[in-house]
mmCIF file of N, CA and C in Angstrom:
data_model
loop_
_atom_site.group_PDB
_atom_site.id
_atom_site.type_symbol
_atom_site.label_atom_id
_atom_site.label_comp_id
_atom_site.label_asym_id
_atom_site.label_seq_id
_atom_site.Cartn_x
_atom_site.Cartn_y
_atom_site.Cartn_z
ATOM 1 N N ALA A 1 46.860 -256.214 12.308
ATOM 2 C CA ALA A 1 45.955 -256.504 11.197
ATOM 3 C C ALA A 1 45.165 -254.940 11.007
ATOM 4 N N SER A 2 45.779 -254.261 11.619
ATOM 5 C CA SER A 2 45.168 -252.400 11.236
ATOM 6 C C SER A 2 45.434 -252.091 9.983
ATOM 7 N N ILE A 3 44.381 -251.498 9.351
ATOM 8 C CA ILE A 3 44.813 -251.062 8.028
ATOM 9 C C ILE A 3 43.941 -249.844 7.868
ATOM 10 N N GLY A 4 45.080 -248.980 8.819
ATOM 11 C CA GLY A 4 44.644 -247.784 9.178
ATOM 12 C C GLY A 4 45.437 -246.548 7.696
ATOM 13 N N ALA A 5 46.515 -247.062 7.880
ATOM 14 C CA ALA A 5 46.955 -246.069 6.347
ATOM 15 C C ALA A 5 46.608 -245.925 4.660
ATOM 16 N N ALA A 6 45.746 -247.838 4.897
ATOM 17 C CA ALA A 6 45.476 -247.554 3.593
ATOM 18 C C ALA A 6 43.660 -247.647 3.692
ATOM 19 N N LEU A 7 43.536 -247.472 5.052
ATOM 20 C CA LEU A 7 41.472 -247.390 4.941
ATOM 21 C C LEU A 7 41.274 -246.438 3.810
ATOM 22 N N GLU A 8 41.453 -245.195 3.695
ATOM 23 C CA GLU A 8 40.775 -244.566 2.771
ATOM 24 C C GLU A 8 40.717 -244.413 1.320
ATOM 25 N N GLY A 9 41.858 -245.305 0.734
ATOM 26 C CA GLY A 9 42.499 -245.262 -0.066
ATOM 27 C C GLY A 9 41.078 -246.705 -1.228
ATOM 28 N N MET A 10 41.303 -247.461 0.189
ATOM 29 C CA MET A 10 40.522 -249.223 0.095
ATOM 30 C C MET A 10 39.309 -248.804 -0.293
ATOM 31 N N ALA A 11 38.598 -247.256 1.036
ATOM 32 C CA ALA A 11 37.079 -247.065 0.835
ATOM 33 C C ALA A 11 36.653 -246.687 -0.677
ATOM 34 N N GLN A 12 37.987 -245.480 -0.723
ATOM 35 C CA GLN A 12 37.305 -244.592 -2.139
ATOM 36 C C GLN A 12 37.285 -245.514 -2.983
ATOM 37 N N ASP A 13 38.474 -246.659 -3.428
ATOM 38 C CA ASP A 13 38.256 -247.502 -4.982
ATOM 39 C C ASP A 13 37.350 -247.962 -4.487
ATOM 40 N N LEU A 14 36.977 -248.782 -3.564
ATOM 41 C CA LEU A 14 35.599 -249.545 -3.131
ATOM 42 C C LEU A 14 34.191 -248.957 -3.214
ATOM 43 N N GLY A 15 34.702 -247.612 -2.482
ATOM 44 C CA GLY A 15 32.872 -247.219 -2.901
ATOM 45 C C GLY A 15 32.638 -247.217 -1.697
ATOM 46 N N LEU A 16 32.751 -247.462 -0.157
ATOM 47 C CA LEU A 16 32.241 -247.739 0.728
ATOM 48 C C LEU A 16 32.246 -246.347 1.667
ATOM 49 N N GLU A 17 31.113 -246.404 2.663
ATOM 50 C CA GLU A 17 30.833 -245.766 2.883
ATOM 51 C C GLU A 17 31.470 -245.752 4.479
ATOM 52 N N ASP A 18 31.363 -244.978 5.323
ATOM 53 C CA ASP A 18 32.012 -244.349 7.466
ATOM 54 C C ASP A 18 31.710 -245.920 7.962
ATOM 55 N N ASN A 19 30.567 -246.243 7.670
ATOM 56 C CA ASN A 19 29.996 -247.662 8.350
ATOM 57 C C ASN A 19 30.498 -248.806 7.959
ATOM 58 N N ALA A 20 30.779 -249.402 5.916
ATOM 59 C CA ALA A 20 30.921 -250.199 5.813
ATOM 60 C C ALA A 20 32.507 -250.601 6.057
ATOM 61 N N SER A 21 33.653 -249.255 5.921
ATOM 62 C CA SER A 21 34.984 -249.193 5.739
ATOM 63 C C SER A 21 35.259 -250.165 7.564
ATOM 64 N N GLU A 22 34.277 -249.818 8.584
ATOM 65 C CA GLU A 22 34.703 -249.901 9.747
ATOM 66 C C GLU A 22 34.363 -251.424 10.096
ATOM 67 N N TRP A 23 33.052 -252.559 9.340
ATOM 68 C CA TRP A 23 33.253 -253.856 8.980
ATOM 69 C C TRP A 23 34.348 -254.112 8.285
ATOM 70 N N VAL A 24 35.393 -254.004 7.920
ATOM 71 C CA VAL A 24 36.378 -254.222 6.721
ATOM 72 C C VAL A 24 36.721 -254.238 8.331
ATOM 73 N N VAL A 25 37.359 -253.082 8.469
ATOM 74 C CA VAL A 25 38.439 -252.839 9.341
ATOM 75 C C VAL A 25 38.305 -254.059 10.595
ATOM 76 N N SER A 26 37.222 -254.101 11.206
ATOM 77 C CA SER A 26 36.670 -254.928 12.239
ATOM 78 C C SER A 26 36.825 -256.117 12.105
ATOM 79 N N GLY A 27 36.461 -256.916 11.119
ATOM 80 C CA GLY A 27 36.548 -258.442 10.254
ATOM 81 C C GLY A 27 38.017 -259.123 10.544
ATOM 82 N N ALA A 28 38.908 -258.055 10.453
ATOM 83 C CA ALA A 28 40.217 -259.313 11.134
ATOM 84 C C ALA A 28 39.745 -259.520 12.478
ATOM 85 N N LYS A 29 39.742 -258.423 13.486
ATOM 86 C CA LYS A 29 39.321 -258.651 15.090
ATOM 87 C C LYS A 29 38.371 -259.711 15.695
ATOM 88 N N GLY A 30 37.116 -259.803 14.564
ATOM 89 C CA GLY A 30 36.130 -261.193 14.452
ATOM 90 C C GLY A 30 36.723 -262.208 14.556
ATOM 91 N N GLY A 31 37.737 -262.494 13.561
ATOM 92 C CA GLY A 31 38.064 -263.451 12.841
ATOM 93 C C GLY A 31 39.098 -263.909 13.555
ATOM 94 N N ALA A 32 39.962 -263.247 14.181
ATOM 95 C CA ALA A 32 40.609 -263.240 15.348
ATOM 96 C C ALA A 32 40.097 -263.930 16.596
ATOM 97 N N VAL A 33 38.867 -264.179 17.485
ATOM 98 C CA VAL A 33 38.168 -264.192 17.976
ATOM 99 C C VAL A 33 37.989 -265.799 18.132
ATOM 100 N N PHE A 34 37.356 -265.753 16.437
ATOM 101 C CA PHE A 34 36.956 -267.097 15.960
ATOM 102 C C PHE A 34 38.331 -267.845 15.737
ATOM 103 N N GLY A 35 39.247 -267.783 15.271
ATOM 104 C CA GLY A 35 40.652 -268.579 14.847
ATOM 105 C C GLY A 35 41.006 -269.246 16.917
ATOM 106 N N GLY A 36 40.950 -268.272 17.179
ATOM 107 C CA GLY A 36 40.990 -268.726 18.771
ATOM 108 C C GLY A 36 40.441 -269.716 18.937
ATOM 109 N N LEU A 37 39.321 -269.398 19.286
ATOM 110 C CA LEU A 37 38.542 -270.676 19.846
ATOM 111 C C LEU A 37 38.577 -271.891 18.834
ATOM 112 N N PHE A 38 37.809 -271.585 17.729
ATOM 113 C CA PHE A 38 38.444 -273.039 16.350
ATOM 114 C C PHE A 38 40.047 -273.446 16.813
ATOM 115 N N GLY A 39 40.896 -272.897 16.931
ATOM 116 C CA GLY A 39 42.151 -273.080 17.133
ATOM 117 C C GLY A 39 42.764 -273.611 17.987
ATOM 118 N N GLY A 40 42.332 -273.268 19.652
ATOM 119 C CA GLY A 40 42.078 -274.214 20.703
ATOM 120 C C GLY A 40 41.657 -275.409 20.356
ATOM 121 N N ALA A 41 40.360 -275.539 20.146
ATOM 122 C CA ALA A 41 39.633 -277.113 19.608
ATOM 123 C C ALA A 41 40.474 -277.778 18.706
ATOM 124 N N LEU A 42 41.318 -277.417 17.821
ATOM 125 C CA LEU A 42 41.971 -277.747 16.317
ATOM 126 C C LEU A 42 43.190 -277.828 16.786
ATOM 127 N N MET A 43 43.480 -277.719 18.071
ATOM 128 C CA MET A 43 45.037 -278.001 19.047
ATOM 129 C C MET A 43 44.753 -279.432 19.856
ATOM 130 N N VAL A 44 43.807 -279.152 20.719
ATOM 131 C CA VAL A 44 43.717 -280.218 21.042
ATOM 132 C C VAL A 44 43.233 -281.452 20.868
ATOM 133 N N SER A 45 42.032 -281.510 19.475
ATOM 134 C CA SER A 45 42.512 -282.659 18.627
ATOM 135 C C SER A 45 42.951 -282.953 17.624
ATOM 136 N N ARG A 46 44.095 -282.496 17.086
ATOM 137 C CA ARG A 46 44.579 -282.155 15.929
ATOM 138 C C ARG A 46 46.068 -282.503 16.341
ATOM 139 N N GLY A 47 46.687 -281.715 16.735
ATOM 140 C CA GLY A 47 47.656 -281.453 17.519
ATOM 141 C C GLY A 47 48.161 -279.399 17.052
ATOM 142 N N ARG A 48 49.180 -279.303 17.591
ATOM 143 C CA ARG A 48 49.466 -277.888 17.317
ATOM 144 C C ARG A 48 50.497 -277.845 15.553
ATOM 145 N N ARG A 49 50.942 -279.183 15.620
ATOM 146 C CA ARG A 49 51.689 -279.127 13.809
ATOM 147 C C ARG A 49 50.431 -278.424 12.784
ATOM 148 N N THR A 50 49.320 -279.352 13.377
ATOM 149 C CA THR A 50 48.499 -279.803 12.361
ATOM 150 C C THR A 50 47.752 -278.282 12.229
ATOM 151 N N SER A 51 47.686 -277.211 13.543
ATOM 152 C CA SER A 51 46.744 -276.558 13.635
ATOM 153 C C SER A 51 47.643 -275.576 12.993
ATOM 154 N N ILE A 52 49.346 -275.155 13.301
ATOM 155 C CA ILE A 52 49.679 -274.050 12.575
ATOM 156 C C ILE A 52 50.244 -274.134 11.081
ATOM 157 N N ARG A 53 49.704 -275.584 10.680
ATOM 158 C CA ARG A 53 49.369 -275.476 9.353
ATOM 159 C C ARG A 53 48.522 -275.126 8.531
ATOM 160 N N LEU A 54 47.195 -275.180 9.206
ATOM 161 C CA LEU A 54 46.230 -274.902 9.099
ATOM 162 C C LEU A 54 45.637 -273.742 8.995
ATOM 163 N N SER A 55 46.505 -272.862 9.741
ATOM 164 C CA SER A 55 46.422 -271.296 9.553
ATOM 165 C C SER A 55 47.174 -270.684 8.971
ATOM 166 N N ALA A 56 48.226 -271.479 8.178
ATOM 167 C CA ALA A 56 49.025 -270.952 6.331
ATOM 168 C C ALA A 56 47.446 -270.653 5.637
ATOM 169 N N LEU A 57 46.785 -271.100 5.512
ATOM 170 C CA LEU A 57 45.827 -270.927 4.342
ATOM 171 C C LEU A 57 44.366 -269.853 4.557
ATOM 172 N N PRO A 58 44.189 -269.617 5.407
ATOM 173 C CA PRO A 58 43.131 -268.023 5.861
ATOM 174 C C PRO A 58 44.893 -267.234 5.570
ATOM 175 N N PHE A 59 46.045 -267.230 5.958
ATOM 176 C CA PHE A 59 47.123 -265.995 5.722
ATOM 177 C C PHE A 59 46.941 -265.768 3.920
ATOM 178 N N PHE A 60 46.950 -267.101 3.323
ATOM 179 C CA PHE A 60 47.191 -266.920 1.663
ATOM 180 C C PHE A 60 46.040 -266.419 0.989
ATOM 181 N N ILE A 61 45.162 -266.837 1.314
ATOM 182 C CA ILE A 61 43.631 -266.985 1.277
ATOM 183 C C ILE A 61 42.889 -265.056 0.864
ATOM 184 N N GLY A 62 43.092 -264.864 2.249
ATOM 185 C CA GLY A 62 42.413 -263.504 2.866
ATOM 186 C C GLY A 62 43.366 -262.306 2.027
ATOM 187 N N PRO A 63 44.694 -262.435 2.122
ATOM 188 C CA PRO A 63 45.441 -261.240 1.901
ATOM 189 C C PRO A 63 45.157 -261.138 -0.216
ATOM 190 N N LEU A 64 45.088 -262.194 -0.600
ATOM 191 C CA LEU A 64 44.314 -262.413 -2.399
ATOM 192 C C LEU A 64 43.357 -261.713 -2.452
ATOM 193 N N LEU A 65 42.281 -262.635 -1.542
ATOM 194 C CA LEU A 65 40.692 -261.635 -1.921
ATOM 195 C C LEU A 65 41.011 -259.968 -1.613
ATOM 196 N N ILE A 66 41.706 -259.226 -0.496
ATOM 197 C CA ILE A 66 42.018 -258.204 -0.358
ATOM 198 C C ILE A 66 42.325 -257.738 -1.632
ATOM 199 N N PHE A 67 43.091 -258.479 -1.945
ATOM 200 C CA PHE A 67 44.216 -257.624 -3.749
ATOM 201 C C PHE A 67 43.616 -257.522 -4.538
ATOM 202 N N THR A 68 42.952 -257.998 -4.843
ATOM 203 C CA THR A 68 41.594 -258.323 -5.817
ATOM 204 C C THR A 68 40.447 -258.082 -5.554
ATOM 205 N N ALA A 69 39.973 -256.950 -3.822
ATOM 206 C CA ALA A 69 38.590 -257.160 -4.373
ATOM 207 C C ALA A 69 37.705 -255.865 -4.788
ATOM 208 N N GLN A 70 36.642 -256.250 -4.859
ATOM 209 C CA GLN A 70 36.168 -255.456 -5.860
ATOM 210 C C GLN A 70 34.829 -254.987 -5.110
ATOM 211 N N SER A 71 34.626 -255.455 -4.218
ATOM 212 C CA SER A 71 32.969 -255.151 -3.005
ATOM 213 C C SER A 71 33.513 -255.524 -1.515
ATOM 214 N N PHE A 72 32.804 -254.782 -0.869
ATOM 215 C CA PHE A 72 32.251 -254.702 0.563
ATOM 216 C C PHE A 72 33.051 -256.449 0.724
ATOM 217 N N TRP A 73 32.150 -257.494 -0.103
ATOM 218 C CA TRP A 73 31.615 -258.483 0.935
ATOM 219 C C TRP A 73 33.275 -259.290 0.498
ATOM 220 N N GLN A 74 33.827 -258.777 -0.348
ATOM 221 C CA GLN A 74 34.764 -259.484 -0.984
ATOM 222 C C GLN A 74 36.249 -259.240 0.241
ATOM 223 N N ALA A 75 36.336 -257.640 0.657
ATOM 224 C CA ALA A 75 37.095 -257.421 1.223
ATOM 225 C C ALA A 75 36.870 -257.816 2.794
ATOM 226 N N PHE A 76 36.089 -257.595 3.011
ATOM 227 C CA PHE A 76 34.995 -258.431 4.702
ATOM 228 C C PHE A 76 35.692 -259.664 4.453
ATOM 229 N N ILE A 77 35.180 -260.043 4.159
ATOM 230 C CA ILE A 77 35.551 -261.963 3.960
ATOM 231 C C ILE A 77 36.908 -262.235 3.939
ATOM 232 N N GLY A 78 38.267 -261.528 3.260
ATOM 233 C CA GLY A 78 39.362 -261.372 2.937
ATOM 234 C C GLY A 78 40.458 -261.133 4.253
ATOM 235 N N ARG A 79 39.300 -260.008 4.979
ATOM 236 C CA ARG A 79 39.486 -259.472 6.132
ATOM 237 C C ARG A 79 39.519 -260.621 7.913
ATOM 238 N N LEU A 80 38.057 -260.859 6.893
ATOM 239 C CA LEU A 80 37.555 -261.894 8.477
ATOM 240 C C LEU A 80 38.690 -263.155 8.155
ATOM 241 N N LEU A 81 39.004 -263.699 7.079
ATOM 242 C CA LEU A 81 40.105 -265.064 7.252
ATOM 243 C C LEU A 81 41.123 -264.885 7.437
ATOM 244 N N MET A 82 41.523 -264.084 7.462
ATOM 245 C CA MET A 82 43.337 -263.192 8.244
ATOM 246 C C MET A 82 43.011 -262.883 9.001
ATOM 247 N N GLY A 83 41.872 -262.606 10.001
ATOM 248 C CA GLY A 83 42.154 -262.909 10.909
ATOM 249 C C GLY A 83 42.060 -263.714 11.991
ATOM 250 N N LEU A 84 41.259 -265.269 11.454
ATOM 251 C CA LEU A 84 41.145 -266.340 11.854
ATOM 252 C C LEU A 84 42.216 -266.881 11.457
ATOM 253 N N GLY A 85 43.606 -266.748 10.365
ATOM 254 C CA GLY A 85 44.568 -267.364 10.791
ATOM 255 C C GLY A 85 45.399 -266.623 11.697
ATOM 256 N N PHE A 86 45.008 -265.261 11.758
ATOM 257 C CA PHE A 86 46.142 -264.890 13.418
ATOM 258 C C PHE A 86 45.274 -265.732 14.718
ATOM 259 N N GLY A 87 44.021 -266.031 14.918
ATOM 260 C CA GLY A 87 43.870 -266.281 15.731
ATOM 261 C C GLY A 87 44.105 -268.165 15.844
ATOM 262 N N LEU A 88 43.923 -268.492 14.686
ATOM 263 C CA LEU A 88 44.775 -269.556 14.720
ATOM 264 C C LEU A 88 46.224 -269.992 15.039
ATOM 265 N N ALA A 89 46.790 -268.851 14.845
ATOM 266 C CA ALA A 89 48.574 -269.383 14.711
ATOM 267 C C ALA A 89 49.021 -269.021 16.174
ATOM 268 N N SER A 90 48.176 -268.019 16.702
ATOM 269 C CA SER A 90 48.211 -267.136 18.054
ATOM 270 C C SER A 90 48.275 -268.425 19.269
ATOM 271 N N VAL A 91 47.101 -269.600 19.105
ATOM 272 C CA VAL A 91 47.012 -270.325 20.203
ATOM 273 C C VAL A 91 47.860 -271.207 20.208
#
């Protein structure tokens, strides 16, 4: 979930300062924490297959948001959703 190689170009395109770039990068890690917690509860209540199926949604929406990002918030939420998908799928 690291974007080290693309970070400089993304920061330049979106006009992000170093602090904002760090937030975008860390969004995936934060999303993974919540995804893991939510994924465990979801798997217990709905089952493993449903949990895996639902993890596909953030994996689809997150990259779309990042690809079309025009602002910090759009990139951050896209990364957060990707992390959420990672967390859901890893439980």
